[in-house]
Short mmCIF file of C-alpha atoms and ligand atoms in Angstrom, two decimals:
data_model
loop_
_atom_site.label_atom_id
_atom_site.label_comp_id
_atom_site.label_asym_id
_atom_site.label_seq_id
_atom_site.Cartn_x
_atom_site.Cartn_y
_atom_site.Cartn_z
CA MET A 1 -16.68 -10.25 30.54
CA ARG A 2 -14.35 -13.21 30.52
CA GLU A 3 -10.77 -12.31 29.89
CA ALA A 4 -9.19 -13.74 26.74
CA PRO A 5 -6.69 -16.54 27.35
CA LEU A 6 -3.06 -15.48 27.78
CA LYS A 7 -2.19 -16.80 24.33
CA ARG A 8 -4.68 -14.45 22.69
CA ARG A 9 -3.68 -11.50 24.82
CA MET A 10 -0.10 -11.77 23.64
CA SER A 11 0.63 -10.08 20.34
CA ILE A 12 1.59 -12.31 17.40
CA LYS A 13 4.97 -10.55 17.43
CA LEU A 14 5.62 -11.62 21.00
CA ARG A 15 4.34 -15.13 20.38
CA ILE A 16 6.53 -15.69 17.34
CA THR A 17 9.55 -14.23 19.16
CA LEU A 18 8.98 -16.55 22.12
CA TRP A 19 8.54 -19.56 19.86
CA PHE A 20 11.61 -18.67 17.91
CA THR A 21 13.71 -18.12 21.02
CA ALA A 22 12.56 -21.40 22.58
CA PHE A 23 13.35 -23.15 19.32
CA MET A 24 16.83 -21.64 19.19
CA ALA A 25 17.44 -22.59 22.86
CA GLY A 26 16.36 -26.16 22.00
CA ILE A 27 18.76 -26.28 19.06
CA ALA A 28 21.58 -24.89 21.24
CA GLY A 29 20.83 -27.59 23.86
CA LEU A 30 20.98 -30.25 21.17
CA CYS A 31 24.31 -28.89 19.97
CA PHE A 32 25.50 -28.97 23.57
CA ALA A 33 24.68 -32.70 23.82
CA VAL A 34 26.29 -33.48 20.47
CA ILE A 35 29.46 -31.55 21.33
CA LEU A 36 29.63 -33.35 24.65
CA MET A 37 29.38 -36.74 22.97
CA VAL A 38 31.84 -35.94 20.23
CA SER A 39 34.38 -34.27 22.52
CA GLY A 40 34.37 -37.32 24.90
CA GLN A 41 35.09 -39.61 21.97
CA LEU A 42 37.73 -37.29 20.55
CA ALA A 43 39.53 -37.09 23.89
CA ARG A 44 39.54 -40.90 24.14
CA ARG A 45 40.87 -41.29 20.62
CA GLU A 46 43.49 -38.61 21.27
CA SER A 47 44.77 -40.27 24.46
CA LEU A 48 44.87 -43.72 22.74
CA SER A 49 47.00 -42.39 19.91
CA GLN A 50 49.16 -40.52 22.45
CA LEU A 51 49.63 -43.83 24.28
CA ALA A 52 50.75 -45.76 21.18
CA VAL A 53 53.06 -42.96 19.96
CA THR A 54 54.73 -42.50 23.37
CA VAL A 55 55.36 -46.23 23.83
CA GLN A 56 56.72 -46.56 20.27
CA GLU A 57 58.99 -43.56 20.81
CA ASN A 58 60.50 -45.16 23.90
CA ARG A 59 61.23 -48.61 22.40
CA THR A 60 64.74 -47.55 21.33
CA LYS A 61 65.48 -45.62 24.51
CA VAL A 62 65.51 -48.65 26.80
CA ARG A 63 67.31 -52.07 26.52
CA LEU A 64 68.98 -54.95 28.35
CA ASP A 65 72.76 -55.00 27.96
CA GLU A 66 74.85 -58.18 27.46
CA SER A 67 74.94 -58.83 31.15
CA GLY A 68 71.16 -58.61 31.32
CA ARG A 69 71.12 -55.25 33.07
CA LEU A 70 68.56 -52.58 32.28
CA SER A 71 69.96 -49.47 30.65
CA MET A 72 68.12 -46.31 29.53
CA ASP A 73 68.93 -43.27 27.45
CA GLU A 74 69.00 -39.87 29.08
CA THR A 75 65.91 -38.79 27.20
CA PHE A 76 63.87 -41.73 28.54
CA ARG A 77 61.03 -40.54 30.80
CA PHE A 78 58.76 -42.75 32.97
CA TYR A 79 55.96 -40.20 32.63
CA GLN A 80 55.45 -38.36 29.40
CA ASN A 81 52.39 -36.90 27.62
CA ASN A 82 50.12 -38.25 30.43
CA VAL A 83 51.46 -41.74 29.68
CA TYR A 84 53.04 -43.84 32.44
CA ILE A 85 55.83 -46.13 31.20
CA LEU A 86 56.34 -49.40 33.10
CA LEU A 87 59.04 -52.00 32.47
CA TYR A 88 58.71 -55.76 33.07
CA ASN A 89 61.17 -58.64 32.55
CA LYS A 90 60.47 -61.69 30.41
CA LYS A 91 58.86 -63.40 33.40
CA ASN A 92 56.40 -60.53 33.67
CA ALA A 93 57.98 -59.29 36.87
CA PHE A 94 57.82 -55.57 37.39
CA LEU A 95 61.21 -53.93 36.91
CA SER A 96 60.82 -50.21 36.98
CA GLY A 97 58.42 -47.30 36.54
CA GLN A 98 55.63 -45.66 38.49
CA THR A 99 52.20 -47.22 38.31
CA PRO A 100 49.34 -44.75 38.45
CA PRO A 101 47.16 -45.05 41.57
CA ASP A 102 44.43 -47.74 41.34
CA PHE A 103 46.00 -49.36 38.25
CA PRO A 104 45.49 -53.15 38.34
CA VAL A 105 49.11 -54.32 38.22
CA ASP A 106 48.12 -57.90 37.33
CA THR A 107 46.82 -56.86 33.87
CA PRO A 108 48.30 -59.50 31.51
CA LEU A 109 51.01 -58.37 29.07
CA GLU A 110 50.21 -58.82 25.36
CA ASN A 111 52.55 -57.66 22.62
CA GLY A 112 51.21 -54.83 20.41
CA VAL A 113 47.71 -54.89 21.92
CA THR A 114 45.82 -51.89 23.26
CA LYS A 115 43.22 -52.77 25.88
CA ALA A 116 41.18 -51.28 28.63
CA ALA A 117 41.74 -52.08 32.29
CA SER A 118 39.81 -50.83 35.27
CA GLY A 119 40.79 -50.45 38.85
CA GLY A 120 39.03 -48.61 41.67
CA ASN A 121 36.89 -45.94 40.08
CA GLU A 122 39.33 -45.37 37.31
CA GLN A 123 39.50 -46.66 33.76
CA PHE A 124 42.90 -47.14 32.06
CA TYR A 125 44.17 -48.00 28.62
CA VAL A 126 47.21 -50.17 28.30
CA PHE A 127 49.57 -50.75 25.39
CA ASP A 128 52.42 -53.30 25.65
CA LEU A 129 55.45 -53.89 23.50
CA TRP A 130 57.91 -56.87 23.75
CA LEU A 131 61.50 -55.75 23.17
CA PRO A 132 63.58 -58.92 22.52
CA SER A 133 67.23 -58.95 23.54
CA GLY A 134 69.78 -61.66 22.63
CA TRP A 135 68.54 -65.24 22.07
CA ASP A 136 65.98 -65.72 24.73
CA ASP A 137 65.87 -62.61 26.85
CA GLY A 138 63.84 -59.44 26.45
CA LEU A 139 61.93 -56.62 28.08
CA TRP A 140 58.29 -55.63 28.26
CA LEU A 141 57.56 -51.95 27.69
CA ARG A 142 54.10 -51.00 28.94
CA GLY A 143 52.34 -47.69 28.51
CA VAL A 144 49.37 -46.81 30.73
CA VAL A 145 47.09 -43.87 30.30
CA GLN A 146 44.17 -42.83 32.40
CA GLU A 147 40.87 -42.49 30.54
CA PRO A 148 40.10 -38.81 30.04
CA ASP A 149 37.92 -37.56 32.86
CA SER A 150 34.43 -37.23 31.40
CA ARG A 151 33.38 -35.02 34.29
CA GLN A 152 36.13 -32.59 33.42
CA ILE A 153 35.11 -32.51 29.77
CA LEU A 154 31.53 -31.98 30.84
CA GLY A 155 32.67 -29.17 33.09
CA ASN A 156 34.66 -27.54 30.30
CA VAL A 157 31.84 -27.75 27.76
CA PHE A 158 29.36 -26.62 30.39
CA ASN A 159 31.50 -23.58 31.24
CA LEU A 160 31.65 -22.72 27.57
CA PHE A 161 27.90 -23.06 27.21
CA THR A 162 26.99 -21.04 30.29
CA PHE A 163 28.67 -18.20 28.49
CA ILE A 164 27.50 -18.95 24.93
CA LEU A 165 23.92 -20.04 25.62
CA PRO A 166 22.66 -16.71 27.03
CA VAL A 167 24.34 -14.92 24.09
CA ILE A 168 22.60 -17.29 21.63
CA ILE A 169 19.23 -16.90 23.34
CA LEU A 170 19.48 -13.12 23.63
CA SER A 171 20.56 -12.68 20.01
CA ALA A 172 17.84 -15.12 18.88
CA ALA A 173 15.23 -13.16 20.82
CA PHE A 174 16.48 -9.80 19.57
CA GLY A 175 17.06 -10.91 15.97
CA GLY A 176 13.75 -12.79 15.93
CA TYR A 177 11.91 -9.76 17.25
CA LEU A 178 13.45 -7.51 14.58
CA ILE A 179 12.53 -9.94 11.79
CA VAL A 180 8.99 -10.37 13.07
CA ARG A 181 8.54 -6.65 13.50
CA ARG A 182 9.61 -6.09 9.91
CA ALA A 183 7.37 -8.87 8.67
CA MET A 184 4.42 -7.51 10.63
CA LYS A 185 4.79 -3.94 9.45
CA PRO A 186 2.57 -4.41 6.36
CA ILE A 187 -0.07 -6.05 8.54
CA GLU A 188 -0.06 -3.00 10.81
CA LYS A 189 -0.40 -0.76 7.77
CA ILE A 190 -3.30 -2.88 6.50
CA THR A 191 -5.00 -2.71 9.90
CA GLU A 192 -4.55 1.04 10.10
CA ALA A 193 -5.90 1.58 6.58
CA ALA A 194 -8.85 -0.74 7.21
CA ASP A 195 -9.59 1.09 10.49
CA ASN A 196 -9.54 4.45 8.76
CA ILE A 197 -11.84 3.22 6.04
CA SER A 198 -14.28 1.56 8.42
CA GLU A 199 -14.46 4.79 10.39
CA GLY A 200 -15.38 6.42 7.07
CA LYS A 201 -12.44 8.78 7.17
CA ASP A 202 -10.96 8.32 3.75
CA LEU A 203 -12.13 5.85 1.16
CA SER A 204 -9.52 6.76 -1.40
CA ARG A 205 -6.67 5.54 0.83
CA ARG A 206 -4.61 2.58 -0.28
CA ILE A 207 -2.10 0.49 1.60
CA GLY A 208 0.19 0.96 -1.37
CA LEU A 209 2.74 -1.77 -0.74
CA PRO A 210 4.64 -2.78 -3.85
CA GLU A 211 2.73 -5.79 -5.12
CA GLY A 212 5.34 -8.47 -4.59
CA THR A 213 5.04 -12.19 -4.41
CA ASP A 214 5.31 -12.43 -0.65
CA GLU A 215 2.23 -13.01 1.50
CA ALA A 216 2.07 -9.48 2.90
CA GLY A 217 2.35 -7.92 -0.56
CA ARG A 218 -0.41 -10.14 -1.91
CA LEU A 219 -2.62 -9.49 1.12
CA ALA A 220 -2.09 -5.74 0.78
CA GLY A 221 -2.83 -6.03 -2.96
CA ALA A 222 -6.05 -7.93 -2.25
CA PHE A 223 -7.09 -5.29 0.29
CA ASP A 224 -6.27 -2.47 -2.13
CA ARG A 225 -8.39 -4.09 -4.83
CA MET A 226 -11.20 -4.51 -2.32
CA PHE A 227 -10.92 -0.85 -1.27
CA GLU A 228 -10.97 0.15 -4.93
CA ARG A 229 -14.15 -1.83 -5.53
CA LEU A 230 -15.67 -0.33 -2.40
CA GLU A 231 -14.74 3.16 -3.49
CA GLU A 232 -16.15 2.54 -6.96
CA SER A 233 -19.38 1.26 -5.44
CA PHE A 234 -19.72 4.24 -3.14
CA GLU A 235 -18.89 6.62 -5.97
CA ALA A 236 -21.40 4.88 -8.24
CA GLU A 237 -24.01 5.13 -5.51
CA LYS A 238 -23.32 8.84 -5.05
CA GLN A 239 -23.35 9.38 -8.81
CA PHE A 240 -26.62 7.49 -9.15
CA ALA A 241 -28.28 9.51 -6.40
CA SER A 242 -27.18 12.83 -7.86
CA ASP A 243 -27.91 11.84 -11.50
CA ALA A 244 -31.29 10.44 -10.63
CA SER A 245 -32.42 13.39 -8.55
CA HIS A 246 -31.11 15.85 -11.12
CA GLU A 247 -32.79 14.19 -14.07
CA LEU A 248 -36.07 13.41 -12.35
CA ARG A 249 -36.47 16.92 -11.02
CA THR A 250 -37.53 18.43 -14.37
CA PRO A 251 -40.35 16.00 -15.31
CA THR A 252 -41.57 15.99 -11.71
CA ALA A 253 -41.71 19.79 -11.71
CA VAL A 254 -43.60 19.75 -15.03
CA ILE A 255 -46.10 17.20 -13.69
CA LEU A 256 -46.66 19.17 -10.48
CA ALA A 257 -47.03 22.45 -12.39
CA GLN A 258 -49.45 20.78 -14.82
CA CYS A 259 -51.54 19.40 -11.95
CA GLY A 260 -51.64 22.80 -10.26
CA TYR A 261 -52.64 24.46 -13.53
CA MET A 262 -55.37 21.93 -14.23
CA LYS A 263 -56.82 22.24 -10.75
CA LYS A 264 -56.95 26.01 -11.05
CA TYR A 265 -57.88 26.64 -14.66
CA ALA A 266 -59.03 23.50 -16.48
CA GLU A 267 -62.75 23.32 -16.92
CA THR A 268 -63.58 21.35 -20.03
CA GLU A 269 -62.84 17.71 -20.68
CA GLU A 270 -60.63 18.84 -23.54
CA GLU A 271 -58.45 20.91 -21.23
CA TYR A 272 -58.16 18.02 -18.79
CA ARG A 273 -57.20 15.65 -21.61
CA GLU A 274 -54.46 18.00 -22.75
CA GLY A 275 -53.13 18.19 -19.21
CA VAL A 276 -53.20 14.41 -18.81
CA ASP A 277 -51.31 14.06 -22.10
CA VAL A 278 -48.55 16.34 -20.81
CA ILE A 279 -48.39 14.35 -17.56
CA GLU A 280 -48.32 11.06 -19.45
CA ARG A 281 -45.42 12.19 -21.64
CA GLN A 282 -43.45 13.34 -18.63
CA ALA A 283 -44.24 10.12 -16.74
CA GLN A 284 -43.07 8.07 -19.75
CA LYS A 285 -39.86 10.07 -19.82
CA MET A 286 -39.42 9.40 -16.12
CA SER A 287 -40.12 5.71 -16.55
CA LEU A 288 -37.53 5.41 -19.36
CA LEU A 289 -35.03 7.31 -17.27
CA ILE A 290 -35.61 5.20 -14.20
CA ASN A 291 -35.22 1.98 -16.19
CA ARG A 292 -31.99 3.12 -17.80
CA LEU A 293 -30.57 4.39 -14.54
CA LEU A 294 -31.43 1.12 -12.85
CA ASP A 295 -29.77 -0.87 -15.63
CA MET A 296 -26.62 1.18 -15.43
CA THR A 297 -26.50 1.03 -11.68
CA ARG A 298 -26.89 -2.73 -11.73
CA LEU A 299 -23.94 -2.94 -14.06
CA ASP A 300 -21.99 -0.44 -11.94
CA PHE A 301 -22.60 -2.32 -8.73
CA GLY A 302 -22.00 -5.64 -10.37
CA THR A 303 -25.42 -6.92 -9.28
CA GLN A 304 -26.14 -7.76 -12.89
CA LYS A 305 -23.49 -10.29 -13.78
CA PRO A 306 -22.96 -10.99 -17.47
CA VAL A 307 -23.97 -14.48 -18.57
CA TRP A 308 -21.36 -15.48 -21.14
CA GLU A 309 -22.54 -17.59 -24.04
CA GLU A 310 -20.87 -18.52 -27.28
CA THR A 311 -23.15 -16.64 -29.65
CA ASP A 312 -23.47 -16.42 -33.41
CA LEU A 313 -22.81 -12.69 -33.58
CA SER A 314 -23.48 -12.54 -37.34
CA ARG A 315 -26.99 -13.90 -36.83
CA LEU A 316 -27.65 -11.77 -33.75
CA THR A 317 -26.63 -8.55 -35.56
CA GLU A 318 -28.78 -9.53 -38.55
CA ILE A 319 -31.84 -9.98 -36.33
CA LEU A 320 -31.21 -6.69 -34.52
CA CYS A 321 -30.96 -4.88 -37.86
CA GLU A 322 -34.17 -6.50 -39.12
CA GLU A 323 -36.00 -5.35 -36.01
CA GLN A 324 -35.12 -1.69 -36.64
CA ASP A 325 -38.00 0.42 -37.84
CA THR A 326 -36.36 2.66 -40.40
CA LYS A 327 -39.30 3.10 -42.71
CA LYS A 328 -40.82 6.11 -40.99
CA ARG A 329 -38.03 8.42 -42.12
CA GLY A 330 -37.24 6.58 -45.32
CA ILE A 331 -33.85 5.44 -44.08
CA ILE A 332 -32.21 2.47 -45.83
CA LEU A 333 -30.29 0.08 -43.63
CA GLU A 334 -27.53 -1.81 -45.43
CA THR A 335 -25.68 -4.71 -43.87
CA ASP A 336 -22.35 -6.28 -44.67
CA LEU A 337 -22.01 -9.08 -42.13
CA GLU A 338 -19.25 -11.68 -42.36
CA GLU A 339 -20.93 -15.03 -41.81
CA GLY A 340 -20.34 -17.41 -38.96
CA ILE A 341 -18.65 -15.03 -36.56
CA SER A 342 -19.19 -16.44 -33.11
CA ALA A 343 -18.19 -14.63 -29.95
CA TRP A 344 -18.34 -15.14 -26.19
CA ILE A 345 -20.80 -12.45 -25.14
CA ASP A 346 -23.79 -11.86 -22.94
CA PRO A 347 -26.31 -11.78 -25.82
CA HIS A 348 -28.89 -9.84 -23.86
CA LEU A 349 -26.50 -7.10 -22.76
CA PHE A 350 -24.69 -6.94 -26.07
CA SER A 351 -27.98 -6.62 -27.99
CA ARG A 352 -28.79 -3.64 -25.82
CA ALA A 353 -25.52 -1.96 -26.78
CA VAL A 354 -26.02 -2.65 -30.51
CA ASN A 355 -29.62 -1.46 -30.31
CA ASN A 356 -28.52 1.80 -28.70
CA LEU A 357 -26.06 2.41 -31.57
CA LEU A 358 -28.70 1.54 -34.19
CA GLU A 359 -31.28 3.76 -32.51
CA ASN A 360 -28.84 6.67 -32.43
CA ALA A 361 -27.96 6.16 -36.10
CA ARG A 362 -31.65 6.30 -36.84
CA LYS A 363 -32.39 9.24 -34.54
CA TYR A 364 -29.45 11.35 -35.70
CA GLY A 365 -29.45 10.16 -39.33
CA LYS A 366 -31.00 12.30 -42.02
CA ASP A 367 -34.39 11.62 -43.63
CA ASN A 368 -34.09 9.19 -46.56
CA GLY A 369 -30.48 8.64 -45.53
CA ARG A 370 -28.55 5.41 -45.06
CA ILE A 371 -27.22 3.31 -42.24
CA TRP A 372 -24.43 0.80 -42.80
CA VAL A 373 -23.83 -2.04 -40.39
CA ARG A 374 -20.63 -4.05 -40.92
CA LEU A 375 -19.33 -7.05 -39.01
CA SER A 376 -15.92 -8.58 -39.64
CA ARG A 377 -13.09 -10.44 -37.99
CA ARG A 378 -9.65 -8.80 -38.08
CA ALA A 379 -6.34 -9.79 -36.45
CA GLY A 380 -7.63 -11.38 -33.26
CA GLU A 381 -10.55 -8.95 -32.93
CA ILE A 382 -14.16 -8.74 -33.97
CA ALA A 383 -15.19 -5.38 -35.39
CA LEU A 384 -18.76 -4.14 -35.49
CA GLU A 385 -19.39 -0.80 -37.23
CA VAL A 386 -22.58 1.25 -37.25
CA GLU A 387 -22.33 4.17 -39.66
CA ASP A 388 -24.80 6.83 -40.63
CA ASP A 389 -24.81 9.82 -42.96
CA GLY A 390 -26.64 12.03 -40.51
CA ILE A 391 -25.91 15.19 -38.57
CA GLY A 392 -22.48 14.11 -37.31
CA ILE A 393 -20.77 15.22 -34.13
CA ALA A 394 -18.47 18.23 -33.79
CA PRO A 395 -14.94 17.29 -32.60
CA GLU A 396 -15.33 19.13 -29.27
CA HIS A 397 -18.28 16.89 -28.36
CA GLN A 398 -16.81 13.58 -29.47
CA GLU A 399 -15.10 12.92 -26.11
CA LYS A 400 -18.04 14.07 -24.05
CA ILE A 401 -20.86 12.09 -25.65
CA TRP A 402 -19.76 9.04 -23.61
CA GLN A 403 -20.53 10.80 -20.33
CA ARG A 404 -23.78 10.19 -18.57
CA PHE A 405 -26.59 12.59 -19.46
CA TYR A 406 -24.46 14.36 -22.05
CA GLN A 407 -26.48 15.43 -25.07
CA VAL A 408 -25.25 17.58 -27.90
CA GLU A 409 -28.62 18.43 -29.16
CA THR A 410 -30.64 19.26 -26.07
CA SER A 411 -33.69 20.12 -28.15
CA ARG A 412 -34.29 16.41 -28.82
CA GLU A 413 -37.16 15.18 -26.75
CA ASP A 414 -36.54 11.42 -26.62
CA GLY A 415 -33.42 10.10 -25.01
CA ALA A 416 -31.74 10.99 -21.78
CA GLY A 417 -28.10 11.07 -22.77
CA LEU A 418 -27.53 7.64 -21.23
CA GLY A 419 -27.37 5.47 -24.37
CA LEU A 420 -23.71 5.83 -25.27
CA SER A 421 -22.40 5.64 -21.70
CA MET A 422 -24.27 2.36 -21.43
CA VAL A 423 -22.79 1.16 -24.75
CA ARG A 424 -19.31 1.87 -23.46
CA GLN A 425 -20.05 0.23 -20.11
CA ILE A 426 -21.29 -2.96 -21.80
CA VAL A 427 -18.44 -3.10 -24.32
CA ARG A 428 -15.87 -2.67 -21.54
CA LEU A 429 -17.54 -5.45 -19.63
CA HIS A 430 -16.89 -7.63 -22.65
CA GLY A 431 -13.23 -6.60 -22.60
CA GLY A 432 -13.62 -4.50 -25.74
CA THR A 433 -13.44 -0.85 -26.82
CA VAL A 434 -15.73 1.51 -28.66
CA ARG A 435 -14.85 4.68 -30.55
CA VAL A 436 -16.44 7.22 -32.85
CA ASP A 437 -15.26 8.79 -36.08
CA SER A 438 -17.48 11.62 -37.12
CA MET A 439 -17.72 14.78 -39.18
CA LEU A 440 -20.27 17.44 -38.49
CA GLY A 441 -22.96 17.38 -41.15
CA LYS A 442 -21.52 14.29 -42.86
CA GLY A 443 -22.23 11.43 -40.51
CA SER A 444 -20.79 9.26 -37.78
CA CYS A 445 -19.27 5.82 -37.57
CA PHE A 446 -19.22 3.95 -34.26
CA THR A 447 -16.77 1.02 -34.09
CA VAL A 448 -16.96 -1.68 -31.44
CA LEU A 449 -13.90 -3.92 -31.14
CA LEU A 450 -14.26 -7.15 -29.18
CA PRO A 451 -11.50 -9.56 -28.24
CA ASP A 452 -11.84 -12.80 -30.19
CA GLY A 453 -11.98 -15.42 -27.47
CA LYS A 454 -13.52 -16.44 -24.18
CA PRO A 455 -13.55 -13.58 -21.62
CA GLU A 456 -12.00 -14.10 -18.18
CA GLN A 457 -14.75 -14.96 -15.73
P1 ADP B 1 -29.28 10.23 -26.23
O1 ADP B 1 -29.26 9.66 -27.60
O2 ADP B 1 -30.27 9.62 -25.35
O3 ADP B 1 -29.29 11.71 -26.18
P2 ADP B 1 -26.68 9.07 -26.09
O4 ADP B 1 -25.78 8.83 -24.91
O5 ADP B 1 -27.08 7.89 -26.88
O6 ADP B 1 -27.89 9.84 -25.53
O7 ADP B 1 -25.92 10.06 -27.02
C1 ADP B 1 -25.32 11.23 -26.49
C2 ADP B 1 -25.27 12.32 -27.52
O8 ADP B 1 -24.38 11.95 -28.58
C3 ADP B 1 -26.58 12.51 -28.22
O9 ADP B 1 -27.37 13.43 -27.52
C4 ADP B 1 -26.17 13.04 -29.59
O10 ADP B 1 -26.01 14.44 -29.52
C5 ADP B 1 -24.85 12.43 -29.84
N1 ADP B 1 -24.95 11.28 -30.75
C6 ADP B 1 -25.05 9.98 -30.42
N2 ADP B 1 -25.09 9.22 -31.53
C7 ADP B 1 -25.01 10.01 -32.59
C8 ADP B 1 -25.01 9.84 -34.02
N3 ADP B 1 -25.11 8.63 -34.59
N4 ADP B 1 -24.90 10.93 -34.78
C9 ADP B 1 -24.81 12.15 -34.25
N5 ADP B 1 -24.81 12.41 -32.94
C10 ADP B 1 -24.90 11.37 -32.10
#
């Protein structure tokens, strides 16, 4: 197997730390260059101002007396603050002072002017002042300063940097590593959690970072939501398998027992027909159960996605009520539907939920009783009520009837205890709620509340 390139073999932590350190070293180098440039210029400016100040200071300390002789104060110095002071007579002849080595002595004298002069390998700055004396005599005062040695400055800055640079680089590397390690911690947690889940160890685990606005928090949040969906799917799958096997076992056992009985004892066509009738009923029960289970599972797994349509709910409810066959038991269905209520629903799914409620009202309503269906819009919600005056539900069952396969009256043949759990599933999918108000022996009222507006896709 080919080995991965070095870049990939290095951890992201190491890579970022290296990048960061190199970047910091680059910045430090840049600072080094800037400081070098600035300090050279500063030194030049400093020595120029030193030159002017020193010469100006000395203008009163030296003079020609009446007899034309040079006289100086005691405080006069020929070398002061790195400045050499030279004196010339009015004919530009050198009188006194010590010229620095390599200084071009023939540099012309100009009153009040600072200029550069070079000699040998050295660069000088010169500042001259004319000090008049009497009518036509006078004295030239010249200050000379050597240009600051750039090599020395370089050396000084370099010395400083050979000490500072390693400190900067080491602290950048260390600090950078600490920051990166902190930043990478959530990623390590995510990896660990994902590993555990993929090995099937624990599906209920969550990364559990506080959902912040930073990238790691959002990534962890996205993973947690994904794990939640996965867990729900696995749970739904497990639930489906156990529900299905549990509920299909009884009709299958009846069918098998019936077949065995018929094989052994049935002789006449009549007896066979009776047996086949039993088998048919059980098979129908199984078929209904399988269809309902499949529907619910599709909704659970999200394979059946709702198709949202803006629907005239008033009209849809009216049609669903008209389709109900209530005549058999003499039940009267009364409707009170506010007109023109439109809602964003999946009409197919929602019809199934309403049908389940209507069927229950019919099944559990009393003979020659009544069913009321009401539809209205209230404070930002759409309310659909299906009420009957039938057997009612005892308070202890009212919570449980929403569970799968839960039936209060087990003696009832038709139905599998899946209707209401499907109603709740569909209503929740629409972002709504459903509840029951019921009194045993008096009747029940199921209320569906839907948000009035377009659902989030
Ligand atoms: P199924 O009707 O298939 O048994 P459901 O999930 O629709 O299953 O209902 C669960 C249980 O709730 C029913 O078995 C019944 O006991 C009770 N129930 C539902 N609707 C009504 C109603 N309108 N009146 C009285 N009891 C009801």
